[in-house]
Coordinates of C-alpha atoms in Angstrom, one line a residue:
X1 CA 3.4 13.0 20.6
X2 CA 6.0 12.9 23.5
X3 CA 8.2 10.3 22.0
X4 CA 7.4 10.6 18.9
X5 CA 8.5 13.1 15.9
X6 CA 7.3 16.6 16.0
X7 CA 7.6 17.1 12.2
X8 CA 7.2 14.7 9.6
X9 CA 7.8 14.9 6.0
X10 CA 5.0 12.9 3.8
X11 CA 6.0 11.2 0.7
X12 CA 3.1 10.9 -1.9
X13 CA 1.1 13.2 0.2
X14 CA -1.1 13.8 -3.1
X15 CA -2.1 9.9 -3.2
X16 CA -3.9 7.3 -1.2
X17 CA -1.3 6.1 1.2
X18 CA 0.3 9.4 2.0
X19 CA -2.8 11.4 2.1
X20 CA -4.0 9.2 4.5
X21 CA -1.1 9.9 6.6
X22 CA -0.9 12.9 6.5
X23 CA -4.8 13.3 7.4
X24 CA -3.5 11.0 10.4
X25 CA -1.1 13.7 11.3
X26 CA -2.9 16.7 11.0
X27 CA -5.8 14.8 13.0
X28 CA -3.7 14.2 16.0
X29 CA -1.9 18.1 15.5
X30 CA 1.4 16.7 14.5
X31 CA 3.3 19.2 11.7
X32 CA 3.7 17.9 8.3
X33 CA 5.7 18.6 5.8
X34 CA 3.2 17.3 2.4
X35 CA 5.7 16.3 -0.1
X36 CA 4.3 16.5 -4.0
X37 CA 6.5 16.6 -7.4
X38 CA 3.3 19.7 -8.0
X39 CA 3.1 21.8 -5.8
X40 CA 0.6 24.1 -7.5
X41 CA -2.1 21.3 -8.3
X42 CA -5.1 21.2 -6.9
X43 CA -5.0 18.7 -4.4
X44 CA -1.4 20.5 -3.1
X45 CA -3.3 23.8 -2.6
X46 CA -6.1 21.7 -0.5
X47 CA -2.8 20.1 1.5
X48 CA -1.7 23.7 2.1
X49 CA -5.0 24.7 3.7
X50 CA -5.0 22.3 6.4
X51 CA -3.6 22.9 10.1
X52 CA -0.2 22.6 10.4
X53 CA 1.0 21.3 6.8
X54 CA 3.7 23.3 4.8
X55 CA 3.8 22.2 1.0
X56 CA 6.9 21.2 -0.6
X57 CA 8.7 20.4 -3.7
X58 CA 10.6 17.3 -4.1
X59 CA 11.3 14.6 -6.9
X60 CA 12.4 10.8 -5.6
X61 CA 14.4 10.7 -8.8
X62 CA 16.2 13.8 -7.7
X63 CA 17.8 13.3 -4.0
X64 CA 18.9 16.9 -3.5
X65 CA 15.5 17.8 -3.4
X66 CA 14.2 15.2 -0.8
X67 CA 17.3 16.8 1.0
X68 CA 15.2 20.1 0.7
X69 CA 12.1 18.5 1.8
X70 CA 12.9 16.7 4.6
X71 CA 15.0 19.9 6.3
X72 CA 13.6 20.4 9.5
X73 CA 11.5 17.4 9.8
X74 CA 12.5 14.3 12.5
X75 CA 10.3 11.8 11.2
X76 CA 8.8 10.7 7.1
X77 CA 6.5 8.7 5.5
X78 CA 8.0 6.9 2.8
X79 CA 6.0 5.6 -0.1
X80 CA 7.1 5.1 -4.0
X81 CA 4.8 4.0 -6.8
X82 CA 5.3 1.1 -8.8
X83 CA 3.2 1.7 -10.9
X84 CA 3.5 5.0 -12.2
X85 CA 5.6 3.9 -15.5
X86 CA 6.2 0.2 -13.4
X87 CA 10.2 0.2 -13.7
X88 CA 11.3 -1.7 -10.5
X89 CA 14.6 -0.5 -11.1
X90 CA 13.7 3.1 -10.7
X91 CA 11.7 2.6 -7.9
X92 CA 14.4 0.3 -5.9
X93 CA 16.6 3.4 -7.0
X94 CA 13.5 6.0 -5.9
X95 CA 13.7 4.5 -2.4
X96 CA 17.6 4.5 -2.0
X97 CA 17.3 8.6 -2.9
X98 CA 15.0 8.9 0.0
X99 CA 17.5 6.9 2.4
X100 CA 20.0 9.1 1.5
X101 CA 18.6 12.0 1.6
X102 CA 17.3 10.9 5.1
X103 CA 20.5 10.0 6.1
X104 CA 22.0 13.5 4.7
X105 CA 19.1 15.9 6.6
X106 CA 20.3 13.3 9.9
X107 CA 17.6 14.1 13.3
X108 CA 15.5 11.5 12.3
X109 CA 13.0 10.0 15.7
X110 CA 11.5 7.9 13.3
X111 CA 10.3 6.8 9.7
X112 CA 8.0 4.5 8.8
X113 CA 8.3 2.8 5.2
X114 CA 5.2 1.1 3.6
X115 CA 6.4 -2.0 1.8
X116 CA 5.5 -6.0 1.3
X117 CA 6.7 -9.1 1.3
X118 CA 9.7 -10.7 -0.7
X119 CA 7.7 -13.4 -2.9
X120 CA 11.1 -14.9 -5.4
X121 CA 12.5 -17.5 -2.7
X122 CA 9.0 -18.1 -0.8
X123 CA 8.0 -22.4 -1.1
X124 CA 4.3 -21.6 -1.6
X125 CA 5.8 -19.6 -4.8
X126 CA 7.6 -22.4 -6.6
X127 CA 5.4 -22.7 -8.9
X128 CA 5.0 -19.5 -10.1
X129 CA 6.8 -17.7 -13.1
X130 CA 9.6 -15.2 -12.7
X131 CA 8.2 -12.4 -14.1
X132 CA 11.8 -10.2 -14.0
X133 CA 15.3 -11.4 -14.4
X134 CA 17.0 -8.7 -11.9
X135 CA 20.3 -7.5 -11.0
X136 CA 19.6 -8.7 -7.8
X137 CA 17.9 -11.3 -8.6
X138 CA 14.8 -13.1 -9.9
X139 CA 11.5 -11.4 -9.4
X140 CA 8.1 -13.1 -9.0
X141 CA 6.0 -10.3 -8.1
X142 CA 8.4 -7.4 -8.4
X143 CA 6.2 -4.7 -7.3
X144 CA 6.4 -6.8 -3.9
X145 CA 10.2 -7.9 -4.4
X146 CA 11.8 -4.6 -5.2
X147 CA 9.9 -2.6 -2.5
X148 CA 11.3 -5.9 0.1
X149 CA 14.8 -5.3 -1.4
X150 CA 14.9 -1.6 -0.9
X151 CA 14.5 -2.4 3.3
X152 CA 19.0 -2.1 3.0
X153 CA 19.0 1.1 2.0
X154 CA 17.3 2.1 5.1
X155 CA 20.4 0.7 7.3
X156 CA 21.5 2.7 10.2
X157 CA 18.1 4.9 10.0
X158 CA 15.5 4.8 12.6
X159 CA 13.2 2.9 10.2
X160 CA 10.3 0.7 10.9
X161 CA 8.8 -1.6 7.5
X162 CA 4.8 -1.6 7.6
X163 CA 3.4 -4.2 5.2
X164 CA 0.7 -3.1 3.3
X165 CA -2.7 -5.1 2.4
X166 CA -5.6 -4.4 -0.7
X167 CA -7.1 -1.1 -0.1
X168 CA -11.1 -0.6 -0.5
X169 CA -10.3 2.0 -2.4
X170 CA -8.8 0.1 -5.5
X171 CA -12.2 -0.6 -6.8
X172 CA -11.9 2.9 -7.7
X173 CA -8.8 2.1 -10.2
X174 CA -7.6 -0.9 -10.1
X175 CA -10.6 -3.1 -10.0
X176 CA -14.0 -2.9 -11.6
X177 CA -17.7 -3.8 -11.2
X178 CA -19.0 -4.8 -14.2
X179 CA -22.8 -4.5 -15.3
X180 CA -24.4 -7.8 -15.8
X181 CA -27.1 -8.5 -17.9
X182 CA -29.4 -9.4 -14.9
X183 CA -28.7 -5.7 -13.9
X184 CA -26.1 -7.6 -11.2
X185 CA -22.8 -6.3 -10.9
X186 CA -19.7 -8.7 -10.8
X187 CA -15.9 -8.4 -10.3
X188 CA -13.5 -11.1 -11.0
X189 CA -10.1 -11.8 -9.4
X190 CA -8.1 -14.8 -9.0
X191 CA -9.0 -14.9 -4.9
X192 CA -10.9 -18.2 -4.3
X193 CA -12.8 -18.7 -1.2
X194 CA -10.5 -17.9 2.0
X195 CA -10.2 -14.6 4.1
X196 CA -8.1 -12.0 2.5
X197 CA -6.6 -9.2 3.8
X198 CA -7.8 -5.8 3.1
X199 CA -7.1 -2.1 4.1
X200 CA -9.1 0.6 4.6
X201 CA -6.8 4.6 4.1
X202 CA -8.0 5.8 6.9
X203 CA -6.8 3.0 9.3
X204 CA -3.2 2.6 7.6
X205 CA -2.8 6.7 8.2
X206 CA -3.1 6.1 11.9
X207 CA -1.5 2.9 12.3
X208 CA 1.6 4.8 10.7
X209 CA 1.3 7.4 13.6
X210 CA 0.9 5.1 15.8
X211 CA 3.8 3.4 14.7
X212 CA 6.0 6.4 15.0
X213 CA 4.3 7.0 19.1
X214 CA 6.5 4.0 19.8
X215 CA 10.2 4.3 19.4
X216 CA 10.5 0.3 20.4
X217 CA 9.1 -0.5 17.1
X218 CA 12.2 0.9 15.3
X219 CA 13.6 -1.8 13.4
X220 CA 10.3 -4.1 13.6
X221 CA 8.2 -5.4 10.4
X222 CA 4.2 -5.0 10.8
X223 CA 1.4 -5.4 9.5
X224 CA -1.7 -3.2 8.2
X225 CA -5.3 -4.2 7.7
X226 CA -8.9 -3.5 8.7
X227 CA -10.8 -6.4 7.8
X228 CA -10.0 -10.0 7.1
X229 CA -12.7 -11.5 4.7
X230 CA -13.2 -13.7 1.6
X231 CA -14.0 -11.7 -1.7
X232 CA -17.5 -12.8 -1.7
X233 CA -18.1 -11.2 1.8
X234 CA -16.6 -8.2 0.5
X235 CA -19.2 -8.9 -2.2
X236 CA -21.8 -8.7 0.2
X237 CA -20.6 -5.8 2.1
X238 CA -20.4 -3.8 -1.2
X239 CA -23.9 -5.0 -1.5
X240 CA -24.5 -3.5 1.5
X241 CA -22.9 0.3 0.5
X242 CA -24.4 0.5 -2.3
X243 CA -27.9 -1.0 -2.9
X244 CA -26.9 -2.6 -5.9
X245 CA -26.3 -6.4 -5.9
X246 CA -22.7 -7.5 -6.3
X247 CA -21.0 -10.3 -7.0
X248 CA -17.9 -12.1 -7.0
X249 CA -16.4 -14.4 -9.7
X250 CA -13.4 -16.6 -8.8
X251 CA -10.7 -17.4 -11.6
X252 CA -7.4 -19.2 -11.8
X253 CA -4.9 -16.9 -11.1
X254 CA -3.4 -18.4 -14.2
X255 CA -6.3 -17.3 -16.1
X256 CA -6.2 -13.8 -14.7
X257 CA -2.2 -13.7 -15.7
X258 CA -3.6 -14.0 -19.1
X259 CA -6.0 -10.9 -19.1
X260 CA -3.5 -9.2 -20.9
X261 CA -3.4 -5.5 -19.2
X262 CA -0.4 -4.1 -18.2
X263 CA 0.6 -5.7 -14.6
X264 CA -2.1 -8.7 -15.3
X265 CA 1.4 -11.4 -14.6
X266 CA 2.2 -9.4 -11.4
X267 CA -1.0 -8.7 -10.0
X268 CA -2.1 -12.5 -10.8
X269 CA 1.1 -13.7 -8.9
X270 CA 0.4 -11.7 -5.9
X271 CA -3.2 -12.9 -5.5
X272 CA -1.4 -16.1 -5.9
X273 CA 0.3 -15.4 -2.7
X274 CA -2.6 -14.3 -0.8
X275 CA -4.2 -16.9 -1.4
X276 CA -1.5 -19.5 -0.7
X277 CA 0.6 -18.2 1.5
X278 CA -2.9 -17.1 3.7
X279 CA -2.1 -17.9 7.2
X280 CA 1.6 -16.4 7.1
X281 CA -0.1 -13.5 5.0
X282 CA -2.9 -12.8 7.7
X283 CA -0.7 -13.3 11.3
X284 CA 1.4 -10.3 10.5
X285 CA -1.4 -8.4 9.4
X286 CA -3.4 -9.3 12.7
X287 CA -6.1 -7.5 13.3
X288 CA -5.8 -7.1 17.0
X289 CA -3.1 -5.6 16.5
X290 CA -3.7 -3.1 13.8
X291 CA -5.8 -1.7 16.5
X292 CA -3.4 -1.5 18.9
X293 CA -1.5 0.4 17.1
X294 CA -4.1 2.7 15.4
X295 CA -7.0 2.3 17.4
X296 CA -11.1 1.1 16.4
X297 CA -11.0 -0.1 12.7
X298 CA -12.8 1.7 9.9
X299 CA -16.2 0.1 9.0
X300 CA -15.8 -1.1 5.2
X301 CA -19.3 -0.3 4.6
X302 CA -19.3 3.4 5.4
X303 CA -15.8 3.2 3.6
X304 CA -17.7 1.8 0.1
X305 CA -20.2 4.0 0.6
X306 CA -18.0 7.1 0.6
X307 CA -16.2 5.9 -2.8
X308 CA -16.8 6.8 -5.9
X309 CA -16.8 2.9 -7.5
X310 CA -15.5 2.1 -10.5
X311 CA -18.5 0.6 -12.6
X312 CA -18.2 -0.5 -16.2

């Protein structure tokens, strides 16, 4: 990686976005430094077994050691989750630790920072409810807002902001297939009928390297996706994966905010702004350029196929 960092420290290296990454790394014989709160777990030892990766302790509520992780390393993946205990206070806080402890280390080529978009002051979100009454403001969708308002703490760094998009992969957690009585599978989301963004790992892991091959994205917001399609295609492509028939049901996003499980308001607001806010949603995620930057796109059936879906 000529221009590029030499070592890079992976937040969340245990999870979907940073394992993905650091699979990117190790792929393309970059160093990492795999970043996990437990070391010892399983999936930690499996980190430490692959070419190139050093396994390390760190806590993003504790910034002295993400100063200890991040020694020696010139670039990082930074990553928080929401919703692991979904305080968007801690996380905003979570992210400023990790600026700081960037800052602290110093060397940095360059860091990439998965995020999204601010949702509180967007006009195809008028209508929708705040869902937090902030210190720094209202919140819509506040897994989306804090993540946006965290970007400052990153000033002075060699940062680029990579927006994220729907992962295949949540129908392994977040969404489920449901057994019909036809013997027909079915998911419902508040998506209607347009294209919707969606990720596959894989792809976002070496878009994220490819980001960091190219110092003249510092500063720059993109985009990450794999596949722009409606939820019923992605119906059919399930279909497809699996053998089994699946369906989509369309709700309100209203209706969905209703369901009643923990997140239901925030996830139902998002989907809100998918959905309206689609062609502003889908330019920066352009496809063309998620290949560009990471090269051929992952086929979501093989994807689905590889999954363990979450049936009910």
């Amino acid at each position: 990686m000529s221009s590029g960092p030499t070592r890079v420290g992976v937040l969340g290296s245990t999870g979907q976005q940073g394992g993905a990454v650091l699979r990117a790394l190790v792929e393309e014989g970059i160093a990492a430094v795999a970043i996990t709160r437990n070391p010892e777990s399983e999936k930690a030892k499996a980190l430490a077994s692959l070419p190139g990766v050093e396994v390390r302790k760190a806590d993003l509520d504790d910034q002295a050691s993400l100063e200890a992780a991040f020694a020696g390393c010139d670039g990082a993946f930074v990553v928080a989750n929401f919703w692991e205990g979904m305080d968007v206070t801690r996380e905003m806080k979570q992210y400023e630790n990790c600026a700081n402890a960037l800052k602290a280390v110093g060397g940095m080529k360059h860091i990439v920072m998965t995020t999204l978009e601010e949702t509180s002051n967007h006009p195809k979100m008028e209508d929708a409810k705040v869902l937090l009454n902030h210190p720094t403001g209202d919140m819509k969708v506040p897994h989306y807002d804090g993540k946006n308002r965290s970007h400052k703490f990153f000033d002075g760094l060699p940062v680029s902001f990579l927006y994220t998009s729907c992962f295949l992969d949540n129908f392994t957690t977040f969404f489920t297939l449901y057994k019909q009585a036809d013997e027909t599978y079915q998911f419902t989301l508040p998506l209607g009928d347009g294209p919707i963004a969606w990720t596959i790992l894989s792809d976002l892991g070496k878009m994220t390297v490819g980001i960091m091959r190219r110092p003249e994205l510092i500063g720059e917001t993109l985009g990450s996706a794999s596949l722009h399609v409606s939820a019923a295609e992605l119906a059919t492509l399930m279909s497809t994966a699996t053998g089994k028939t699946i369906k989509y049901q369309s709700v309100p996003w209203k209706t969905f905010a209703e369901f009643g499980f923990p997140g239901a308001d925030d996830l139902a607001q998002m989907f809100k702004f998918f959905t309206d806010a689609e062609e502003e949603f889908l330019a920066i995620r352009d496809l063309k350029r998620c290949e560009e930057l990471g090269g051929p796109l992952g086929d979501p059936v093989a994807t689905f196929r590889s999954l363990s879906l979450q049936y009910a």
